[in-house]
XYZ file of C-alpha atoms in Angstrom:
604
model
C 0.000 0.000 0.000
C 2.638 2.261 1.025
C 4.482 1.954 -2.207
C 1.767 2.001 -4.460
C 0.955 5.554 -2.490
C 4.827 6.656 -2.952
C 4.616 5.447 -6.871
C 0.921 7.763 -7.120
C 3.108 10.736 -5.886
C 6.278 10.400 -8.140
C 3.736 9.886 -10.987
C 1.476 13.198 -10.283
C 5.122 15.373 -9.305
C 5.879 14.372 -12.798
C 2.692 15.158 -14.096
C 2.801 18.702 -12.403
C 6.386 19.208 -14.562
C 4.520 19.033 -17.823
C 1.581 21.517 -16.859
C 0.713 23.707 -19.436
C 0.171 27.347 -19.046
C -3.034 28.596 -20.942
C -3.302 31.102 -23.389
C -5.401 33.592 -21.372
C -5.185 32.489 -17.391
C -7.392 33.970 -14.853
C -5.915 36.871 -13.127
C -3.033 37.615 -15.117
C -3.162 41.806 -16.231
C -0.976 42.966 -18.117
C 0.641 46.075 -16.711
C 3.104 47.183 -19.855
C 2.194 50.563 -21.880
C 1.146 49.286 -25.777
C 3.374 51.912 -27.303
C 5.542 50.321 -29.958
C 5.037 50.448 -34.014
C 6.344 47.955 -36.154
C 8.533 50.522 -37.465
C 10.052 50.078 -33.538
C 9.997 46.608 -33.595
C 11.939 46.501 -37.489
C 14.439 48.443 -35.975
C 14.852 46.883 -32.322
C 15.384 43.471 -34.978
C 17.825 44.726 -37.025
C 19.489 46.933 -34.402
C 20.093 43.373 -32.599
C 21.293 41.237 -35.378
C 22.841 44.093 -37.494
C 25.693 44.285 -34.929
C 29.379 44.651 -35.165
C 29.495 41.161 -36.913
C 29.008 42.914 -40.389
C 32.121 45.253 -39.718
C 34.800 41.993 -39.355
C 32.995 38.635 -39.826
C 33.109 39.085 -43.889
C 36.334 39.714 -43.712
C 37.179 36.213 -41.377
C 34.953 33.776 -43.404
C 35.678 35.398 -46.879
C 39.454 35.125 -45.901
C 39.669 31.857 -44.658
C 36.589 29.361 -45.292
C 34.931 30.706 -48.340
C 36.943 33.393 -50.056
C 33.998 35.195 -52.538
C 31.467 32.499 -52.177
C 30.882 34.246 -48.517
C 27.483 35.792 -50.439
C 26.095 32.536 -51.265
C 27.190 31.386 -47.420
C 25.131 34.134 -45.871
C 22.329 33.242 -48.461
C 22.471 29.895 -46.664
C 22.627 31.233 -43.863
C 19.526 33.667 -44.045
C 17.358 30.961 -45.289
C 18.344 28.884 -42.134
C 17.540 31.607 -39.634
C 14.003 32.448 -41.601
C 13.097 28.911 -41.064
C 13.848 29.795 -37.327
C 11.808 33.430 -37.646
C 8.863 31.998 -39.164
C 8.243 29.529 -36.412
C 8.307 32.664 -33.864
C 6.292 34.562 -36.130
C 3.843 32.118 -35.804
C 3.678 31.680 -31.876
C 4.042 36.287 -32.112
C 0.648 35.985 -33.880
C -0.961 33.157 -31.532
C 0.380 33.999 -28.129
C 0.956 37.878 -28.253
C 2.480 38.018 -25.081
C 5.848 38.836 -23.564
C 8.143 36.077 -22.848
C 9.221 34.935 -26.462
C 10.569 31.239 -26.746
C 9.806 30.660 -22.606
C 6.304 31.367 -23.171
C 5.611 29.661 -26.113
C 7.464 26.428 -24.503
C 5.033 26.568 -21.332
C 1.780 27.394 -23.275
C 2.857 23.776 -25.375
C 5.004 21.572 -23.882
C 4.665 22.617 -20.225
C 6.597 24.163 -17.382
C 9.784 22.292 -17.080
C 10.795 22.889 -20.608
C 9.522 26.258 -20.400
C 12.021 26.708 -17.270
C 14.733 25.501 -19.261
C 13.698 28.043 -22.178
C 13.768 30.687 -20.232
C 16.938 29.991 -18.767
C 18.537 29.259 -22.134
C 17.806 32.321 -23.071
C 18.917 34.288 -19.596
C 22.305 32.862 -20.478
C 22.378 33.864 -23.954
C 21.280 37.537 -23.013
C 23.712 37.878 -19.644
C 26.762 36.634 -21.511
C 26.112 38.396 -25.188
C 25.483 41.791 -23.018
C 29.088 41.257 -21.539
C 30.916 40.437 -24.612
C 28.716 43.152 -26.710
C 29.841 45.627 -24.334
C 33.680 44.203 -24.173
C 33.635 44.843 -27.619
C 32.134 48.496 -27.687
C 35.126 49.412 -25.394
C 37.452 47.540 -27.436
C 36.395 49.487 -30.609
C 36.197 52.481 -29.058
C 39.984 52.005 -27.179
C 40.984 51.436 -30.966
C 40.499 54.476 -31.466
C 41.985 56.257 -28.784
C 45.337 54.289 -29.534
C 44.602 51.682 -26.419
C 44.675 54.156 -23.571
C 41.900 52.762 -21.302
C 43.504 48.882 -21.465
C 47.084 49.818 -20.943
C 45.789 52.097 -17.851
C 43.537 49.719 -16.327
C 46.473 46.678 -17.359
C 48.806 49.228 -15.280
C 46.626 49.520 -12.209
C 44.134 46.753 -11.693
C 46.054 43.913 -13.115
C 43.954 40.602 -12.523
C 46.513 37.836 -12.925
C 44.049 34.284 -12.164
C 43.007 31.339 -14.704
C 39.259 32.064 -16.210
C 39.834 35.937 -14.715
C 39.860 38.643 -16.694
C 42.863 40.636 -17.255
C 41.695 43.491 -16.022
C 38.108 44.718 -14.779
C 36.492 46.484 -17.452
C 34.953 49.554 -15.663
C 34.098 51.242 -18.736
C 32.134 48.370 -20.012
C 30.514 47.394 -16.587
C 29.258 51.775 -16.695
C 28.068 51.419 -20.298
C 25.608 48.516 -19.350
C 24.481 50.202 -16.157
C 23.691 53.457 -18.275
C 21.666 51.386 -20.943
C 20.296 49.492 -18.262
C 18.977 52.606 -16.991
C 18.319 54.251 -20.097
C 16.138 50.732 -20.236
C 14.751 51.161 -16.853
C 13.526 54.859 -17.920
C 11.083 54.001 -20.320
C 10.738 51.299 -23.098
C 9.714 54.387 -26.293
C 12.714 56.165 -25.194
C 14.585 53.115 -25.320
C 12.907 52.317 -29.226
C 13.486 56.031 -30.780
C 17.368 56.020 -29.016
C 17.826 52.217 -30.870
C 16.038 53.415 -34.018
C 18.333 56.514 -34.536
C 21.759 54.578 -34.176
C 20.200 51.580 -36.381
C 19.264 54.171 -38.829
C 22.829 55.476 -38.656
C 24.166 51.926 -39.352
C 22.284 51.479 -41.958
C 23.672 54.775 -43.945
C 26.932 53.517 -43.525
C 26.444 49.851 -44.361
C 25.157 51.901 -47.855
C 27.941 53.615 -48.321
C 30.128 51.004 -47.691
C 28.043 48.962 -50.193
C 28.267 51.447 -53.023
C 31.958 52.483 -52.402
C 32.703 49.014 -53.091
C 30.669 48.665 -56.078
C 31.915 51.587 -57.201
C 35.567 50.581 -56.868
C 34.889 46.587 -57.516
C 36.527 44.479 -59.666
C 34.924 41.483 -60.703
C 38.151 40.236 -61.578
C 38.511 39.399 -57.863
C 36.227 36.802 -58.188
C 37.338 34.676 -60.338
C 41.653 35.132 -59.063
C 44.064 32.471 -60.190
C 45.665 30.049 -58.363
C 49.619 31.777 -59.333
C 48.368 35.152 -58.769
C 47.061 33.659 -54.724
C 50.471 31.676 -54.269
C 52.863 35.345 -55.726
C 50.300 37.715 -53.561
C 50.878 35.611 -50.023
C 54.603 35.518 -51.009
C 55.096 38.665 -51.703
C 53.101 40.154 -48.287
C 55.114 41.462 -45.840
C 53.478 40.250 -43.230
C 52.798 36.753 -44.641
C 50.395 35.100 -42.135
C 51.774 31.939 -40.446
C 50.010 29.240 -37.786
C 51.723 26.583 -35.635
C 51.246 24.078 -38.437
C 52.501 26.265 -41.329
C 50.967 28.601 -43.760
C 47.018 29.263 -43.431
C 45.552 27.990 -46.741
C 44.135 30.474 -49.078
C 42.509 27.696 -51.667
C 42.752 27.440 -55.292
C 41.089 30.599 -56.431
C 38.392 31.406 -58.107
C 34.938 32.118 -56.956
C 35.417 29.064 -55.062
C 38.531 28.620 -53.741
C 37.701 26.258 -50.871
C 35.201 24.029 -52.494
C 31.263 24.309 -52.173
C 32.106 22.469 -48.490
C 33.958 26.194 -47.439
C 31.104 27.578 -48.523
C 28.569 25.433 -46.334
C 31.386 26.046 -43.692
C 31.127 29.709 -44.373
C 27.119 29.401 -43.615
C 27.357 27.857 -40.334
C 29.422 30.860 -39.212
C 27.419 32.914 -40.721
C 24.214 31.503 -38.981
C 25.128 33.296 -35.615
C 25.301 36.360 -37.559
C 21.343 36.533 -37.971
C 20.882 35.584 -34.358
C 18.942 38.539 -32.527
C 15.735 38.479 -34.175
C 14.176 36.650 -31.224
C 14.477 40.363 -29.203
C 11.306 40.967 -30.951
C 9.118 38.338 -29.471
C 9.402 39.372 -26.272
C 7.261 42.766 -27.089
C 3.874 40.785 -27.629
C 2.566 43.428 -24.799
C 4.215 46.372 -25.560
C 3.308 46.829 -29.483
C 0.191 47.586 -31.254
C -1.536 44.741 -32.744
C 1.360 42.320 -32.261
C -0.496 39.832 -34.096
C 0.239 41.156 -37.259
C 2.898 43.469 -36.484
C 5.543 40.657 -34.628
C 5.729 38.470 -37.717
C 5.928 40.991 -40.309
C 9.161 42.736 -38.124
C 10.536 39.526 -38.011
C 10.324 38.643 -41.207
C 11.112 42.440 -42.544
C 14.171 42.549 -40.332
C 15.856 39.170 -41.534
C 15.348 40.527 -45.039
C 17.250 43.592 -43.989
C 20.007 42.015 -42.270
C 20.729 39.768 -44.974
C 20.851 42.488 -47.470
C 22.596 44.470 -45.376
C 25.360 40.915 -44.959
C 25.114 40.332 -48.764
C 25.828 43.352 -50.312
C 28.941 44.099 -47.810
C 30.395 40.994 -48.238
C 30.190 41.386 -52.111
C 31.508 45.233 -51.909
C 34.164 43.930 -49.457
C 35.461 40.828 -51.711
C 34.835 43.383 -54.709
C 37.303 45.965 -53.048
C 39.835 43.734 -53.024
C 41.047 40.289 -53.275
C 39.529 38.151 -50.382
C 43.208 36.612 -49.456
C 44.407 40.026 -49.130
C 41.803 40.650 -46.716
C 42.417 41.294 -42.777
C 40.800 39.015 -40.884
C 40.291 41.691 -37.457
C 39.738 45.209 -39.714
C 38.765 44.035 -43.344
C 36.867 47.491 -43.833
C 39.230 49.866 -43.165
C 42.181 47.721 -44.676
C 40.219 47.786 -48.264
C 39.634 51.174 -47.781
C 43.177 51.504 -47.894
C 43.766 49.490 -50.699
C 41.392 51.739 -52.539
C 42.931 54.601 -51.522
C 39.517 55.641 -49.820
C 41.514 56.421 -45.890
C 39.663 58.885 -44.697
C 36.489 56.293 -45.205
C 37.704 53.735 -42.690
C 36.410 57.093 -40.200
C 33.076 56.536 -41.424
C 33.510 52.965 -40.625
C 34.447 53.497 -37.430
C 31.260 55.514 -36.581
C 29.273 52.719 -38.254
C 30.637 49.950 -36.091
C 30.295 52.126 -32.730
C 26.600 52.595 -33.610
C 26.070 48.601 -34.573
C 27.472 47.987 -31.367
C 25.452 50.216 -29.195
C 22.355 49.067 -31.110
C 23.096 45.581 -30.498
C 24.016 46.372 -27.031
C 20.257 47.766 -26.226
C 19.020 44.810 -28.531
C 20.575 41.947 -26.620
C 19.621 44.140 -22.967
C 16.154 44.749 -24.551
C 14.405 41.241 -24.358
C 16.427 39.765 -21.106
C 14.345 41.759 -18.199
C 11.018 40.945 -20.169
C 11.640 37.057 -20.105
C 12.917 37.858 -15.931
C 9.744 39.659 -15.522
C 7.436 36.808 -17.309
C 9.516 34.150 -15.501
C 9.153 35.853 -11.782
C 4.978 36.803 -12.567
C 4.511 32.782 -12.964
C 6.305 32.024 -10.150
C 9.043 30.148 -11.464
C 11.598 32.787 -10.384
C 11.720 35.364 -7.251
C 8.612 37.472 -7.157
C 10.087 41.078 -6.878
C 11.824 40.588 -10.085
C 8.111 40.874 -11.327
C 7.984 44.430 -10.297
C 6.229 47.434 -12.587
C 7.565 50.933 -11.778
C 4.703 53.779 -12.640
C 6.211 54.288 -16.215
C 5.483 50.668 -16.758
C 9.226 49.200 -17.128
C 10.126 46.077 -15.126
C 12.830 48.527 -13.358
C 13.947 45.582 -11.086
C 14.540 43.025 -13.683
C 16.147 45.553 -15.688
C 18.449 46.815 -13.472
C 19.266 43.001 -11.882
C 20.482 41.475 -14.911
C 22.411 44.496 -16.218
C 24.261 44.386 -12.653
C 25.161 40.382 -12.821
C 26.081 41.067 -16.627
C 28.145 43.858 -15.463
C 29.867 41.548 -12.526
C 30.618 39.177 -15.095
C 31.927 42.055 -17.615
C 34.299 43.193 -14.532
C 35.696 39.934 -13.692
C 35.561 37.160 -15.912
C 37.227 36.485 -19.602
C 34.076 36.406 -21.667
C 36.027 34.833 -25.001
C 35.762 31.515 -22.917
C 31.661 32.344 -22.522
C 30.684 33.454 -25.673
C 30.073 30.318 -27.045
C 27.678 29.272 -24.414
C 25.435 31.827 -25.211
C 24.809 30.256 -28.699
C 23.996 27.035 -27.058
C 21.381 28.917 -25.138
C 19.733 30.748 -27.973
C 20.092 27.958 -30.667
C 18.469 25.194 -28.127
C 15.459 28.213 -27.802
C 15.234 28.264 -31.679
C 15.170 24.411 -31.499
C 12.667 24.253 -28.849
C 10.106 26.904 -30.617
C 10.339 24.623 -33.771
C 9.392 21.410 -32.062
C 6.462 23.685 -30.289
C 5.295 24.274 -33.236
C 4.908 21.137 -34.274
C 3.534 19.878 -31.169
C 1.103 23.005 -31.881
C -0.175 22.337 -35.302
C -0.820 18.835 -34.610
C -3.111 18.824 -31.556
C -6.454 17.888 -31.024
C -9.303 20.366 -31.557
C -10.431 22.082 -27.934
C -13.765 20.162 -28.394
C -12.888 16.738 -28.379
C -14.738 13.808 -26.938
C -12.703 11.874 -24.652
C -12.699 8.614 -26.103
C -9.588 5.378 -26.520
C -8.185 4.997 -29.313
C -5.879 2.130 -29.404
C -2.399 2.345 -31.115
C -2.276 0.996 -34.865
C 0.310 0.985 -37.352
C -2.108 1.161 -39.879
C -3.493 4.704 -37.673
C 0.241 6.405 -38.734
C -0.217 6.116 -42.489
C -4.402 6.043 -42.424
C -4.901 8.489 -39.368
C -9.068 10.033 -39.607
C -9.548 13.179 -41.265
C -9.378 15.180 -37.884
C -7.083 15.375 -35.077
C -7.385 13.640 -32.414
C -6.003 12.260 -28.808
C -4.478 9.449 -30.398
C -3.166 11.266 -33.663
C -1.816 13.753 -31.467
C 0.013 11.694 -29.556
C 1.652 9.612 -32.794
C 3.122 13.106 -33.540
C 4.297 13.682 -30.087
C 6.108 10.087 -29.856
C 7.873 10.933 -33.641
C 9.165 13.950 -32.724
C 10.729 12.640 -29.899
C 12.241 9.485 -32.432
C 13.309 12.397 -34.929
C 15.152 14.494 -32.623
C 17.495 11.337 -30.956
C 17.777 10.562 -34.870
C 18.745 14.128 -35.855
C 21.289 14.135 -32.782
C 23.070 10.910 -34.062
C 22.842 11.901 -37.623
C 24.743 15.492 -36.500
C 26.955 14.190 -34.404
C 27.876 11.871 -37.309
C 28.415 14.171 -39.905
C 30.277 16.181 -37.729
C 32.643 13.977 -36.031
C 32.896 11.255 -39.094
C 33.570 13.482 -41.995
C 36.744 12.278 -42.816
C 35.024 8.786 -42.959
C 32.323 10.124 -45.186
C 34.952 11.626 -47.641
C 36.775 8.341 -47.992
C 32.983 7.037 -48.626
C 33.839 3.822 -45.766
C 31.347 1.605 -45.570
C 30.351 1.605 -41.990
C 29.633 5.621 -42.376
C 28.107 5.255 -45.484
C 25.810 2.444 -44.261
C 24.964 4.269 -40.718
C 24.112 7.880 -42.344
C 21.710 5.684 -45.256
C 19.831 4.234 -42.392
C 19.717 7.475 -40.220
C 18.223 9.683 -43.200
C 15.872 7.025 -44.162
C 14.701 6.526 -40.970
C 14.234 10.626 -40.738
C 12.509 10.403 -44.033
C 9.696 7.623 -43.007
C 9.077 9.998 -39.294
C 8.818 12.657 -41.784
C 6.230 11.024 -43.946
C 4.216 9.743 -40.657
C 3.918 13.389 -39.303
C 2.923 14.793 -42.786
C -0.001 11.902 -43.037
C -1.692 13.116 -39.691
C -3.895 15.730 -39.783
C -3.183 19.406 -39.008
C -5.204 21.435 -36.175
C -8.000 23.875 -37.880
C -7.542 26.751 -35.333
C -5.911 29.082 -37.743
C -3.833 32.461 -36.475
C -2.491 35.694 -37.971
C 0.024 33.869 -39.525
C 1.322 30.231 -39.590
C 4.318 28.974 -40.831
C 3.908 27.418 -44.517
C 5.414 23.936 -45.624
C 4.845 22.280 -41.965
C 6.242 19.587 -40.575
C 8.679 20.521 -43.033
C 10.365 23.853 -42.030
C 10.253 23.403 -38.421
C 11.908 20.368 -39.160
C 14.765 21.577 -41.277
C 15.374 24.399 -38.083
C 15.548 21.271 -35.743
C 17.997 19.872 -38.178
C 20.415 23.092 -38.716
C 20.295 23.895 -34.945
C 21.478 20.713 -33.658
C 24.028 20.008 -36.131
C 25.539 23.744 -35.032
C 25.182 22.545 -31.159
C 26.948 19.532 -31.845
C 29.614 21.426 -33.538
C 30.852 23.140 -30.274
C 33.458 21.824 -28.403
C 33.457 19.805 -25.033
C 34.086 22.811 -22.600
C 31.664 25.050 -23.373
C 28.979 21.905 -23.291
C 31.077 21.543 -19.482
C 30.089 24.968 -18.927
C 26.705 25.069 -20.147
C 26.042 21.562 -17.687
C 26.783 23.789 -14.704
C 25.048 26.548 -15.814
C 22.191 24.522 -16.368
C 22.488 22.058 -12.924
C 22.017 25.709 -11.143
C 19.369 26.562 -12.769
C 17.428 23.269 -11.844
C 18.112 23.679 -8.597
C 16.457 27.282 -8.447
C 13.002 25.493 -10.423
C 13.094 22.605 -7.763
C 14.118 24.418 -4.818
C 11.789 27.243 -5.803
C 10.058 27.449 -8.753
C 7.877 24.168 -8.883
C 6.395 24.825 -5.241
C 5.602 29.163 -6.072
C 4.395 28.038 -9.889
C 1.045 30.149 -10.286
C -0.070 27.436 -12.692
C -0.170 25.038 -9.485
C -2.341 27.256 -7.474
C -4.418 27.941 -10.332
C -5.225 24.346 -10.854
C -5.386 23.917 -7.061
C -7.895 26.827 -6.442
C -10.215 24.887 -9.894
C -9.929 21.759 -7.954
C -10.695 23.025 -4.852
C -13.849 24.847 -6.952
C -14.751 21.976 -8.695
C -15.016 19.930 -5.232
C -17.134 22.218 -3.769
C -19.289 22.483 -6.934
C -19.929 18.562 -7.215
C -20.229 18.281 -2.782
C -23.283 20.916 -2.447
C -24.818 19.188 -6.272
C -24.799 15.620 -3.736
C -26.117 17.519 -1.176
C -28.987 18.897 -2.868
């Protein structure tokens, strides 16, 4: 008796893991001011993702992994990340609330996973608001010829493994004034990120018709001799500990369509940002229409914006002549355009400050939706009277300030794209799990499990249909896991074309293919929305695919680092969160109602 008692409670604390927030829950008000355009949102997006990336990662990829092929690589790259937009832009239209990919996860899958959302994302925004404003400083030391490192080098000299090597007060006071520029008002916040983007985007068009101007196709299409005299003749001819870098065999693509597909996976974390905008669902206007249209408005404008410089820049001059830290300026240069690489400079200031309030932006909002369900401390919750969560604000800028101040963020960085590309994974399996559930007015009824039920399912979805879905996607995504990990640790294997690798891949893919085909035969929910992503299962699926072949792509340290980050942040939902979830009392105080309901019915 006792055991079948203990085995009743481990079953319903399981249960309670997996309840589901709904879309409109009693008692929940909104308290944020509905003041944002789209125009706002297009810019907070493209402020975000438009960052200092365009200014030097053209220049790296182009030099090294793709040479002039680098447009086609961010064309890959841009249809990757839209696969990722539209599945937000379809949860922006349905669930116009604030909390982006946390929300969405609790509203479908249930709280745990929503937890683990949320946190995701808290890690990508703490550490990318650290290393956004490292780099601000950096730029803007650059400039000054290096005065504020050697000073604070001089006199706070930090000297410990994983430590910084030197606290960064300059960066740690830029946050805090954001934070309260933040804090202040969220329009303020829009028109001071709207003017900088704008300013950006003037110089990303000049720098796109100086080059253009100046091109020559010729570049594109560079001999193998004329690669092998150019690096010999350099000055500074670039060297590694295992001997020259290689600059391929020329033409438009000197490393092979694989450097290009290379290229694209780099290029991927260049269009990472959009998500910012998801978290206004209660601060815009009609965010059912206007949060997938500035989604999908500011992808196309980032991957203009990443096209057209990386074309002017490989245009300018030959891509392995290119410096892989300050390719703008350099080509300047080589144009004999110097007094340009000033412009630059202002440009890359401004994409950095824009990013800086883009990645700042969005982390308070998920706090704040995080602490009003109870799955975090309830003061971080907290509405001052110009309706800014001034507390969550002005919390995480201070611990990504601490961490700014004292730790070395290049061994970080990379855990923040674990956090954000797990959120883009989880939103695409939501929406599957979305599309494919059972209408709200369902009869209750079993339906036992047939094989013929997966490739003849009814006409209408139902308990059991929604379940076969729920049981694939779980089969697809250990499948796409081994399948990644194989391509990415096997390659040389698959090159050689060995049979084992050959064989193993042939039965992953068709395996994929026939979960595929089972989730396309069962039939799709009928509650339509704003928008909703075409082609499903099949783009959500593809964004599964991309973002867990880039996971398993980093290395074994920042997966160490991301454990412990993530072991603390089950302690805080267990030690805290699951017992102070408002879901639970909700349900508890319906239970309770329901009880009381059906008692005075039998006494009547």
């Amino acid at each position: 008796m006792a055991r079948r008692i203990t085995c009743s409670k481990v079953l319903r604390f399981f249960r309670s893991l997996t309840r589901k927030k709904p879309l409109k829950p009693e008692g929940e008000v909104s308290n944020f001011c509905r003041c944002l355009t789209t125009l706002d949102l297009v810019g907070l997006g493209v402020g975000s993702t438009l960052g200092a990336g365009v200014y030097v990662l053209s220049g790296e990829v182009a030099r090294e992994v793709a040479g002039p092929s680098i447009i086609i690589s961010f064309l890959v790259a841009a249809v990757a990340s839209i696969f990722a937009g539209l599945c937000y832009s379809e949860f922006g239209a349905r669930v116009p609330k604030t909390g982006s990919a946390y929300l969405y996860s609790y509203v479908t899958v249930g709280e745990v996973w929503a937890f683990v959302a949320g946190w995701n994302l808290l890690l990508s925004y703490v550490i990318g608001t650290s290393s956004v404003a490292k780099a601000w400083t950096g730029t803007f030391d650059d400039l000054i010829d290096n005065i504020i490192a050697q000073t604070l080098e001089d006199h706070t000299p930090m000297k410990s493994l994983g430590l910084a090597s030197y606290p960064d007060f300059f960066a740690a006071g830029l946050i805090m004034l954001l934070a309260g520029v933040l804090a202040y008002g969220v329009k303020e916040s829009a028109v001071i990120n709207t003017v900088f983007t704008a300013i950006n985007v003037m110089v990303l068009i000049f720098i796109i018709i100086a080059g253009f101007i100046k091109g020559n196709l010729t570049y594109w299409s560079s001999s193998r001799e004329a690669i092998l005299n150019a690096t010999l003749l350099m000055k500074n001819f670039t060297t590694v500990q295992n001997g020259t870098i290689n600059f391929g065999v020329g033409g438009f693509f000197p490393f092979g369509f694989n450097g290009t597909l290379e290229g694209a996976a780099t290029c991927f974390y260049a269009f990472v940002g959009f998500d910012c905008i998801a978290t206004t669902g209660e601060e815009v206007e009609n965010p059912q229409k206007a949060i997938p249209l500035a989604i999908v408005a500011s992808l196309l404008i980032c991957f203009l914006a990443y096209f057209g410089v990386s074309a002017a820049l490989t245009l300018m001059m030959p891509y392995y002549l290119l410096d892989g830290h300050s390719p703008l300026p350099v080509a300047f240069e080589y144009i004999c355009w110097e007094p340009a690489k000033y412009v630059v400079a202002v440009g890359s200031l401004c994409a950095l400050s824009t990013s800086l309030l883009g990645v700042m932006f969005p982390m308070p909002r998920v706090l704040f939706a995080m602490a009003r369900d109870g799955l975090l401390f309830k003061p971080l919750c907290y509405m001052s009277s110009r309706q800014s969560p001034v507390i969550a604000t002005l919390s995480s800028a201070a611990v990504a300030a601490v961490m700014v101040l004292l730790f070395d963020l290049k061994a970080l960085v990379d855990m923040s794209s674990i956090g954000t590309i797990f959120a883009y994974t989880l939103v695409a399996v939501c929406i599957l799990v979305l599309r494919y559930k059972e209408g709200p007015g369902l009869v209750n009824r079993q339906e036992p499990f047939s094989l013929m039920g997966l490739f003849r399912p009814p006409s209408q979805p139902t308990r059991r249909t929604s379940k076969n879905v729920n049981v694939v996607i779980i089969i697809i995504l250990f499948l796409v896991i081994a399948l990644s990990a194989l391509l990415s640790k096997a390659v040389h294997s698959l090159r050689r074309e060995e049979l084992w690798s050959m064989l193993l891949v042939s039965v992953l893919v068709l395996t994929l293919v026939i979960a595929v085909v089972i989730i396309w035969r069962q039939p799709q929910s009928t509650t339509k929305a704003a928008f909703m992503v075409p082609g499903v299962p099949i783009i959500p699926l593809l964004s599964i695919l991309m973002n867990t072949y880039l996971m398993v792509q980093l290395g074994g340290e920042t997966w160490t680092s991301y454990a412990v980050w993530m072991s603390l942040g089950l302690i805080i939902y267990f030690g805290y969160g699951v017992r102070n979830s408002v879901q639970k009392q909700r349900l508890r105080e319906a239970r309770i109602q329901l009880n009381t309901a059906v008692n005075r019915g039998v006494a009547a």
